[in-house]
C-alpha atoms as a PDB file:
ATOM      1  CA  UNK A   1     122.652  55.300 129.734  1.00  0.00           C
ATOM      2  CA  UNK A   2     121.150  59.067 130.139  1.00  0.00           C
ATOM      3  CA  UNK A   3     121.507  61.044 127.036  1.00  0.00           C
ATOM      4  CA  UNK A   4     122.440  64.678 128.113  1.00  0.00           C
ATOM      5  CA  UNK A   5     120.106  67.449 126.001  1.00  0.00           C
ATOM      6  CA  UNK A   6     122.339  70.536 124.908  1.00  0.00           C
ATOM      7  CA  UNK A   7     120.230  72.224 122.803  1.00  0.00           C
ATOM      8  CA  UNK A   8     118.694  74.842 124.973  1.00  0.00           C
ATOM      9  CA  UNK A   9     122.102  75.600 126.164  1.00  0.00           C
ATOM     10  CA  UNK A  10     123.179  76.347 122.371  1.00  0.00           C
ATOM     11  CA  UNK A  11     119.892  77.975 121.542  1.00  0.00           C
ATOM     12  CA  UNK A  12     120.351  80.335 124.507  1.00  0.00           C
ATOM     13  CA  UNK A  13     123.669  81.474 123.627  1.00  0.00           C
ATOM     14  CA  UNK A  14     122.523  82.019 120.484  1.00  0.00           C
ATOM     15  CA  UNK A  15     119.902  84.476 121.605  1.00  0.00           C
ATOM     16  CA  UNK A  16     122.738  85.748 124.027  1.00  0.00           C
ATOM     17  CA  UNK A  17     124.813  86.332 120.955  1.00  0.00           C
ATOM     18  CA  UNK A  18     121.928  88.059 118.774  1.00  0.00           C
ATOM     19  CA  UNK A  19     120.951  90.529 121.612  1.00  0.00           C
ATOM     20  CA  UNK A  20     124.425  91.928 121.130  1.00  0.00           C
ATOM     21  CA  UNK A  21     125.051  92.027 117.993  1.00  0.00           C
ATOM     22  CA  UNK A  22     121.696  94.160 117.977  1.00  0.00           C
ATOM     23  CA  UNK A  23     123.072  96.137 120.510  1.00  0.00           C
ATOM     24  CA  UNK A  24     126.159  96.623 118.905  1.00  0.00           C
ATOM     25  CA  UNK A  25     124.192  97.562 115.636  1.00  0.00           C
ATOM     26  CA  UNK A  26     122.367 100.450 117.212  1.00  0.00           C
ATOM     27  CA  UNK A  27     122.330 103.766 114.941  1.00  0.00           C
ATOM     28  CA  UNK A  28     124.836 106.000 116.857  1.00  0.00           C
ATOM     29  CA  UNK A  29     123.683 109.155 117.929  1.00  0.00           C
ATOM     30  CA  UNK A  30     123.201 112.167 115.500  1.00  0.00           C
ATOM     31  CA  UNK A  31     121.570 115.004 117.159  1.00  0.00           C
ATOM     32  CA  UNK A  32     123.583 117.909 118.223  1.00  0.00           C
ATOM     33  CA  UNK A  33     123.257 119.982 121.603  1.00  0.00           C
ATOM     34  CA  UNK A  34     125.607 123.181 121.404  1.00  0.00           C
ATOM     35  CA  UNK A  35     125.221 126.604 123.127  1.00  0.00           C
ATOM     36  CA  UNK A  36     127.101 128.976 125.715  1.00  0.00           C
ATOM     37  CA  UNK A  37     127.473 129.365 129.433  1.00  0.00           C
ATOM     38  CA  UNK A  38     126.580 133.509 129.680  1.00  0.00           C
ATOM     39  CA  UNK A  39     125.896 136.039 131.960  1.00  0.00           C
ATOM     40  CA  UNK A  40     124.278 138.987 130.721  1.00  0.00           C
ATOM     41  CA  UNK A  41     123.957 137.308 127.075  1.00  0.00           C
ATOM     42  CA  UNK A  42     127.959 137.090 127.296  1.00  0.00           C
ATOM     43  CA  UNK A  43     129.818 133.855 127.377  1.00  0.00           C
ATOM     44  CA  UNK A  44     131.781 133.075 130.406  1.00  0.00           C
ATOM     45  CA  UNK A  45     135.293 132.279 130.404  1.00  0.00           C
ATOM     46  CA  UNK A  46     136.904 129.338 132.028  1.00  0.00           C
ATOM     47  CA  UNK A  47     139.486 126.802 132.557  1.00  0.00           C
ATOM     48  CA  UNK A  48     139.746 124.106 129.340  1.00  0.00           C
ATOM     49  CA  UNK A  49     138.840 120.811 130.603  1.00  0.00           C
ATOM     50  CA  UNK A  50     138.073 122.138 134.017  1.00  0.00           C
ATOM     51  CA  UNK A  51     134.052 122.677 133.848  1.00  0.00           C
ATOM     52  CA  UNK A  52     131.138 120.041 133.275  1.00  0.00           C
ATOM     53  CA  UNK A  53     127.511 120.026 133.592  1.00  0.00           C
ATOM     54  CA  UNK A  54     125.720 117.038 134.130  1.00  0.00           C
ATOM     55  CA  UNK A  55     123.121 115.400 131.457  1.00  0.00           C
ATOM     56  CA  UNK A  56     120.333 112.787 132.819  1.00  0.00           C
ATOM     57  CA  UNK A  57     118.322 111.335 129.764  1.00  0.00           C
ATOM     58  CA  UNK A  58     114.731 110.748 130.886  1.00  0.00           C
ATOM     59  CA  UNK A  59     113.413 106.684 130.005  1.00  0.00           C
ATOM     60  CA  UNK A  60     116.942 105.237 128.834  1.00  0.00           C
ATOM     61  CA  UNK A  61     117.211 102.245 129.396  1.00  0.00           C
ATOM     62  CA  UNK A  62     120.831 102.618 131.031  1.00  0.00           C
ATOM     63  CA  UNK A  63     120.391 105.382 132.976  1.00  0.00           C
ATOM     64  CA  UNK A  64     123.732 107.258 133.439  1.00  0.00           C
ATOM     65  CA  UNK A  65     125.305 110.578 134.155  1.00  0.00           C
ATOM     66  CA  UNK A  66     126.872 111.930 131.171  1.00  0.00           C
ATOM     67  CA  UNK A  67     129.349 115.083 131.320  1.00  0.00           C
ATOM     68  CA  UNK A  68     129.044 118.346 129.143  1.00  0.00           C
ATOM     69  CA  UNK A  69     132.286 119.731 128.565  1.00  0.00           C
ATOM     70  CA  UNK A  70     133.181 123.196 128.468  1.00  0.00           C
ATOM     71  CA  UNK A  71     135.509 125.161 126.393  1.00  0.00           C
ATOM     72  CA  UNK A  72     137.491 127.436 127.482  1.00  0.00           C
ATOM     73  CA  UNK A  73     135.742 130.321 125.486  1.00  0.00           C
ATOM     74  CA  UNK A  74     132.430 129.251 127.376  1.00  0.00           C
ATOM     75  CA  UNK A  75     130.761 126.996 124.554  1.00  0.00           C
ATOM     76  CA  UNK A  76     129.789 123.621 124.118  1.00  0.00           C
ATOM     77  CA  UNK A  77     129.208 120.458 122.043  1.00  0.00           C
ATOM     78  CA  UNK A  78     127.806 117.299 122.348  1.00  0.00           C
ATOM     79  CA  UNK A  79     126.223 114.372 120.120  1.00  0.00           C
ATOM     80  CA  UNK A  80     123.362 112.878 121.773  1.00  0.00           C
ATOM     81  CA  UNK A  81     120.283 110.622 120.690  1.00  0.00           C
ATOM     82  CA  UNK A  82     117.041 112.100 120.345  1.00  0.00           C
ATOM     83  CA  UNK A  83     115.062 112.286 123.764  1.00  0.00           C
ATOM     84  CA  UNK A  84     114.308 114.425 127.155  1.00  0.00           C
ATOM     85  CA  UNK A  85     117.012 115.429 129.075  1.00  0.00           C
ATOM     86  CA  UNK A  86     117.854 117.365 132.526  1.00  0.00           C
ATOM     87  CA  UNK A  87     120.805 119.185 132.633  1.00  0.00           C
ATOM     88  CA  UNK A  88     122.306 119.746 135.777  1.00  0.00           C
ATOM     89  CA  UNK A  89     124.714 122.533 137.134  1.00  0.00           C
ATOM     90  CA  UNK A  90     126.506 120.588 140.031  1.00  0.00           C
ATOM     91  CA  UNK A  91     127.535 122.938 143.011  1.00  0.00           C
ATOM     92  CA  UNK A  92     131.389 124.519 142.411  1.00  0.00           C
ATOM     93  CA  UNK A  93     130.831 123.596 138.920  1.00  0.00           C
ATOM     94  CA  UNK A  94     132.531 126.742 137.849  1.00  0.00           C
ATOM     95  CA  UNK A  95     133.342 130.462 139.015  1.00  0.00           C
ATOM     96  CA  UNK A  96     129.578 131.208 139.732  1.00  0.00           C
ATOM     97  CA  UNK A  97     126.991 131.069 142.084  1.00  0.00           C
ATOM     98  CA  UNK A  98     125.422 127.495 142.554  1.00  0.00           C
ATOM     99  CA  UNK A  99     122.338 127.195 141.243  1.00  0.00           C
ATOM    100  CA  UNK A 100     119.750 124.278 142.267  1.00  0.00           C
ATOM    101  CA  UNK A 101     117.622 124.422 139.298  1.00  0.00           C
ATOM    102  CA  UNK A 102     118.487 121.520 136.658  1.00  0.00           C
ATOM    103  CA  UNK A 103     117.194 122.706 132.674  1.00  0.00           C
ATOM    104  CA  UNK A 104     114.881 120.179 130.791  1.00  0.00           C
ATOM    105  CA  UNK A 105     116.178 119.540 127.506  1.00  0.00           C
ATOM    106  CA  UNK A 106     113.850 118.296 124.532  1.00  0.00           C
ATOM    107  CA  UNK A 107     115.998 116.999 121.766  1.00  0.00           C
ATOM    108  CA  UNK A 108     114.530 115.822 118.668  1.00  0.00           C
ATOM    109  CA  UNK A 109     117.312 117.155 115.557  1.00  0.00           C
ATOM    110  CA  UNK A 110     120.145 119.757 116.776  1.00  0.00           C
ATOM    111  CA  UNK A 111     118.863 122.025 119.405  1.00  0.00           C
ATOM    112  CA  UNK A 112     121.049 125.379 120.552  1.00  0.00           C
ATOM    113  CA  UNK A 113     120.857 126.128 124.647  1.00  0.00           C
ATOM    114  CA  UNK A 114     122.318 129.420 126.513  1.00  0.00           C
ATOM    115  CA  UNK A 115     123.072 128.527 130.160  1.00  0.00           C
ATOM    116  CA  UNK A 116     122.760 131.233 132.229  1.00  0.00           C
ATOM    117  CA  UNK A 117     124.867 131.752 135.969  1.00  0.00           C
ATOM    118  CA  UNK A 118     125.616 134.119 137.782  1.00  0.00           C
ATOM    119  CA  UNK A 119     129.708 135.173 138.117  1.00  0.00           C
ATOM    120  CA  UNK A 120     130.933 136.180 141.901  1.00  0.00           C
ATOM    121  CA  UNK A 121     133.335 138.793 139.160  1.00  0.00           C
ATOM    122  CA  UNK A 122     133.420 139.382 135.612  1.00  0.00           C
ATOM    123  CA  UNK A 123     136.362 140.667 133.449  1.00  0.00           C
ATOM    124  CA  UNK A 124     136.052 144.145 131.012  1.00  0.00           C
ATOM    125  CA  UNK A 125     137.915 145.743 129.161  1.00  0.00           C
ATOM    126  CA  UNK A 126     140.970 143.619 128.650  1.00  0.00           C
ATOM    127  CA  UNK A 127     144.092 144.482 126.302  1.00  0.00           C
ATOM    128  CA  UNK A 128     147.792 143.415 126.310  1.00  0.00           C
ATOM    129  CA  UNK A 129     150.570 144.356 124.882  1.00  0.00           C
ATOM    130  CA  UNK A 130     154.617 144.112 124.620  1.00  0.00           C
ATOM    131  CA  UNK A 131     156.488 146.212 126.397  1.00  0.00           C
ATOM    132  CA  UNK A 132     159.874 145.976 126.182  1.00  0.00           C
ATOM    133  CA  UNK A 133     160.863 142.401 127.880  1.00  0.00           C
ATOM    134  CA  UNK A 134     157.654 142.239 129.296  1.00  0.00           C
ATOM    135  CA  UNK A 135     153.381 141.950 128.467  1.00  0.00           C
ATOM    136  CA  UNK A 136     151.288 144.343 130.086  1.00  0.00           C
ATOM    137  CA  UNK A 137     147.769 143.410 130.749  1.00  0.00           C
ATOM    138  CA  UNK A 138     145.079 146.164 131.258  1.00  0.00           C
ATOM    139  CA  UNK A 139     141.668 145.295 132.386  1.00  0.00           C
ATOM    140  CA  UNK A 140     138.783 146.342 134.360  1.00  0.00           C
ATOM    141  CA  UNK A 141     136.813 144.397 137.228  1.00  0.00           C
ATOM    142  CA  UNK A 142     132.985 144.043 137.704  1.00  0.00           C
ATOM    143  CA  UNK A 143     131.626 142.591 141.198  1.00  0.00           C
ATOM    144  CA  UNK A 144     128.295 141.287 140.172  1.00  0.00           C
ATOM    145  CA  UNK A 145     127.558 138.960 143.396  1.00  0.00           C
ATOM    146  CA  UNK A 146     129.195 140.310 146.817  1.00  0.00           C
ATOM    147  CA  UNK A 147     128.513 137.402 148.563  1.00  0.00           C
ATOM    148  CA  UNK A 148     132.234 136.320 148.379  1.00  0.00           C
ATOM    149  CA  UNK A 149     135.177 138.078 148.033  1.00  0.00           C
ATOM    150  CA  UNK A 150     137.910 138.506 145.578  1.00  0.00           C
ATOM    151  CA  UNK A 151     141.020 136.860 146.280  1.00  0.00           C
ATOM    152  CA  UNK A 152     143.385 137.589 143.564  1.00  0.00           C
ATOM    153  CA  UNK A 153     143.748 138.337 139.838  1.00  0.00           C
ATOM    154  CA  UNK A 154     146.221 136.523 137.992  1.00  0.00           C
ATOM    155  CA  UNK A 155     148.042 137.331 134.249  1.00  0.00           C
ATOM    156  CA  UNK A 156     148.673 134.171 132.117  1.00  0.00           C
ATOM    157  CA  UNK A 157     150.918 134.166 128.885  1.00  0.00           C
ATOM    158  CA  UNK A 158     151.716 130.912 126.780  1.00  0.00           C
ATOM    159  CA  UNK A 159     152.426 129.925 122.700  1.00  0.00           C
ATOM    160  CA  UNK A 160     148.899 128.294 122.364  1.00  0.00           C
ATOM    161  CA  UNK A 161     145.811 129.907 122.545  1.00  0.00           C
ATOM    162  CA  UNK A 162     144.385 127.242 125.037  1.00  0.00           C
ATOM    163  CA  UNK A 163     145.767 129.096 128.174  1.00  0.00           C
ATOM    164  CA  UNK A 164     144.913 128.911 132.171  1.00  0.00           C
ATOM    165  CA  UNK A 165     146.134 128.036 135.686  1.00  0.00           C
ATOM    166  CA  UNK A 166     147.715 124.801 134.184  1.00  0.00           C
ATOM    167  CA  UNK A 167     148.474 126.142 130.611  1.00  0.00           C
ATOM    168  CA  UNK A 168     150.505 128.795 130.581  1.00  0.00           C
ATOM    169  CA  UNK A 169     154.606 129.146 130.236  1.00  0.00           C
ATOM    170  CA  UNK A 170     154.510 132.380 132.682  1.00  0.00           C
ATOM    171  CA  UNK A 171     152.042 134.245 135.011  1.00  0.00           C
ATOM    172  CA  UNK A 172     152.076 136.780 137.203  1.00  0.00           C
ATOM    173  CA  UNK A 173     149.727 138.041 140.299  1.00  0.00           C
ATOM    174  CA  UNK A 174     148.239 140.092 142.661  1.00  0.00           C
ATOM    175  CA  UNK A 175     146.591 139.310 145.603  1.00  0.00           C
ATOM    176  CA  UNK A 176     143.318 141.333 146.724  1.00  0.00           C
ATOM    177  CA  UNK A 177     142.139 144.057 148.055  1.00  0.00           C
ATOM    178  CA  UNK A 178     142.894 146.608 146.127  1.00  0.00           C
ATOM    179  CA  UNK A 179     141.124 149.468 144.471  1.00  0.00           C
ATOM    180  CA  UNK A 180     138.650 148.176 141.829  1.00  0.00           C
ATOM    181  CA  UNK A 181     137.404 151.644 140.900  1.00  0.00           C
ATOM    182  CA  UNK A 182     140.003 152.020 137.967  1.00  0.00           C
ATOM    183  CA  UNK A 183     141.571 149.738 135.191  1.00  0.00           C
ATOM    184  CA  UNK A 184     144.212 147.250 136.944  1.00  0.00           C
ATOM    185  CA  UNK A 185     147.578 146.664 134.962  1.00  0.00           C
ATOM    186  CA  UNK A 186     149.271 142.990 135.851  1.00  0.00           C
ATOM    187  CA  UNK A 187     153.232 143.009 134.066  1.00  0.00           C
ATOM    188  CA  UNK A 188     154.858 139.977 133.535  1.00  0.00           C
ATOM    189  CA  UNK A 189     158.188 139.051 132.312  1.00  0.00           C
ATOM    190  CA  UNK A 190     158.395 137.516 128.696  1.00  0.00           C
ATOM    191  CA  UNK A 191     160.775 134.090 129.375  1.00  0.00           C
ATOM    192  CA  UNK A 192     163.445 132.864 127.452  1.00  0.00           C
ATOM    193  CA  UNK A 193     161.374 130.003 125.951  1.00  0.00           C
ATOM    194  CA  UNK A 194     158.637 132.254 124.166  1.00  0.00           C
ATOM    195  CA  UNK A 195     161.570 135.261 123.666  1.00  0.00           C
ATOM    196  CA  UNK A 196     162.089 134.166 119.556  1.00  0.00           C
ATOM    197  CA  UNK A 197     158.669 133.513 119.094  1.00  0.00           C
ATOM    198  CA  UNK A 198     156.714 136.399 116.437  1.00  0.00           C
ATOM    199  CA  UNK A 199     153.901 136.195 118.834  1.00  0.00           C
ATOM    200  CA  UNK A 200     152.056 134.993 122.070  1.00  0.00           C
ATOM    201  CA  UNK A 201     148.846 134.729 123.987  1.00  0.00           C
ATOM    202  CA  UNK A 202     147.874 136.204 126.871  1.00  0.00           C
ATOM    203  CA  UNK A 203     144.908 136.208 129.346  1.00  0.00           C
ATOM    204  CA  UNK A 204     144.086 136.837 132.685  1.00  0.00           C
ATOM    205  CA  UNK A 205     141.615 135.450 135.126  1.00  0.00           C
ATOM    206  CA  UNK A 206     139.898 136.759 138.754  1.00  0.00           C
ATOM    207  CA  UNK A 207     139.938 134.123 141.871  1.00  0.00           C
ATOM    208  CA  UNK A 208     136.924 134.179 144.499  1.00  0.00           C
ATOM    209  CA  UNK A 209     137.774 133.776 147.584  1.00  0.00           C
ATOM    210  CA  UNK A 210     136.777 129.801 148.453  1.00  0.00           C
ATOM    211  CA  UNK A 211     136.302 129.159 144.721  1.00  0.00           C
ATOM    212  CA  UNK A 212     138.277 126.428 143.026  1.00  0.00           C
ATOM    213  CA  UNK A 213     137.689 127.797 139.399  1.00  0.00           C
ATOM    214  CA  UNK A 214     138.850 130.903 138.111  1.00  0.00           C
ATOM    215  CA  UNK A 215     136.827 133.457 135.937  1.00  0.00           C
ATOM    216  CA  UNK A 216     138.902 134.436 132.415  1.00  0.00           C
ATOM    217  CA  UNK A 217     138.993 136.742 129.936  1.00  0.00           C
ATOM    218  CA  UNK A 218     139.245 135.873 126.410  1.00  0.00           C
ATOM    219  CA  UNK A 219     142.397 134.518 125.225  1.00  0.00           C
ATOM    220  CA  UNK A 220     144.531 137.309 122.892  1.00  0.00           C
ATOM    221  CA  UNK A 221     147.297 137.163 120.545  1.00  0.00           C
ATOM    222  CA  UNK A 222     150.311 139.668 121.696  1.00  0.00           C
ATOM    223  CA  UNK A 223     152.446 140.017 118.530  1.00  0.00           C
ATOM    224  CA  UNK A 224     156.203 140.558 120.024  1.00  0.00           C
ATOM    225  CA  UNK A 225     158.179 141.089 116.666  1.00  0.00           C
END
């Protein structure tokens, strides 16, 4: 009678089985990649959870896209392993001007990066207040690539400070052109949900014209008692 041999079977589980658990035993990552999306050494405001760049690590094994998160106020954060990475700005990323150029990374420790675009429109000057049953927002606007128009400018007001096109309890708008030569005032009506609160935020953002993302200015607190 033929004796069946399962020991090479057994044996190459067994290496199966150590492979993993060394995988699974791999130090996680500790180095630290933070910095600012900026024009004009300024951070850039945008939508929360709405903008990613792309990271490519050079020589991993798995090779894989990872996304880069940004916040709202323009920063970013991520926990990485040591190595060489491109970073790449993928076209209608955000409300800026595409830009073909990826960024080499070298990341050995924590390393701090300012990415630079270039806005269609930037936000200055911007300052709200309560008036009367309403918030008034006051702000000036910069056209620093005329390649694309404006197509609107929008006023945002919410309880949190996390606050855009799909975070906000009320917003108001106006649609371009209009004169950009002086400050533009936006007023929109307080609503009964945020009427007892002791305060608010408020923000407001400029649309370009076949742009999905929205340029914002910082998000403020509007005290309303």
């Amino acid at each position: 009678m033929k004796i069946l041999d399962y020991r090479l079977p057994l044996v190459a589980i067994f290496v199966l089985l150590l492979a993993g658990c060394e995988k699974d035993n791999r130090t996680p990552p500790e180095s630290t990649l933070t910095g600012r999306v900026v024009y004009n050494k300024e951070p850039i405001g945008v939508r929360s959870g709405g903008v990613s760049f792309e990271i490519w690590q050079h020589g991993f094994q798995l090779f894989s896209r990872l996304s880069l998160n940004i916040a709202q106020d323009g920063s970013f954060s991520a926990v990485l392993f040591n190595g060489n990475y491109k970073l790449v700005r993928a076209r209608g990323a955000g409300p800026w001007v595409d830009s073909p150029d990826s960024i080499d990374v070298n990341l050995n420790g924590s390393a701090t990066l300012d990415i630079v675009v270039e806005p269609y429109f930037v936000i200055r000057n911007a300052a709200f207040q309560k008036s009367g049953s309403t918030v008034a927002g006051t702000f000036t606007i910069q056209a620093v690539n005329t390649s694309r128009e404006m197509e609107l400018v929008r006023l945002y007001i919410g309880p949190n400070y996390v606050l855009d096109q799909n975070n906000n309890t009320a917003n108001t708008q106006r649609l371009a052109p209009f004169d950009v030569s002086t400050p533009v005032t936006l007023n929109v009506t307080i609503p009964a949900s945020l009427a007892a609160e002791n305060f608010i935020y408020a923000r407001v953002a400029v649309k370009t014209k076949g742009i999905n993302e929205l340029m914002y200015s910082t998000s403020q607190k509007v005290q309303l008692k």
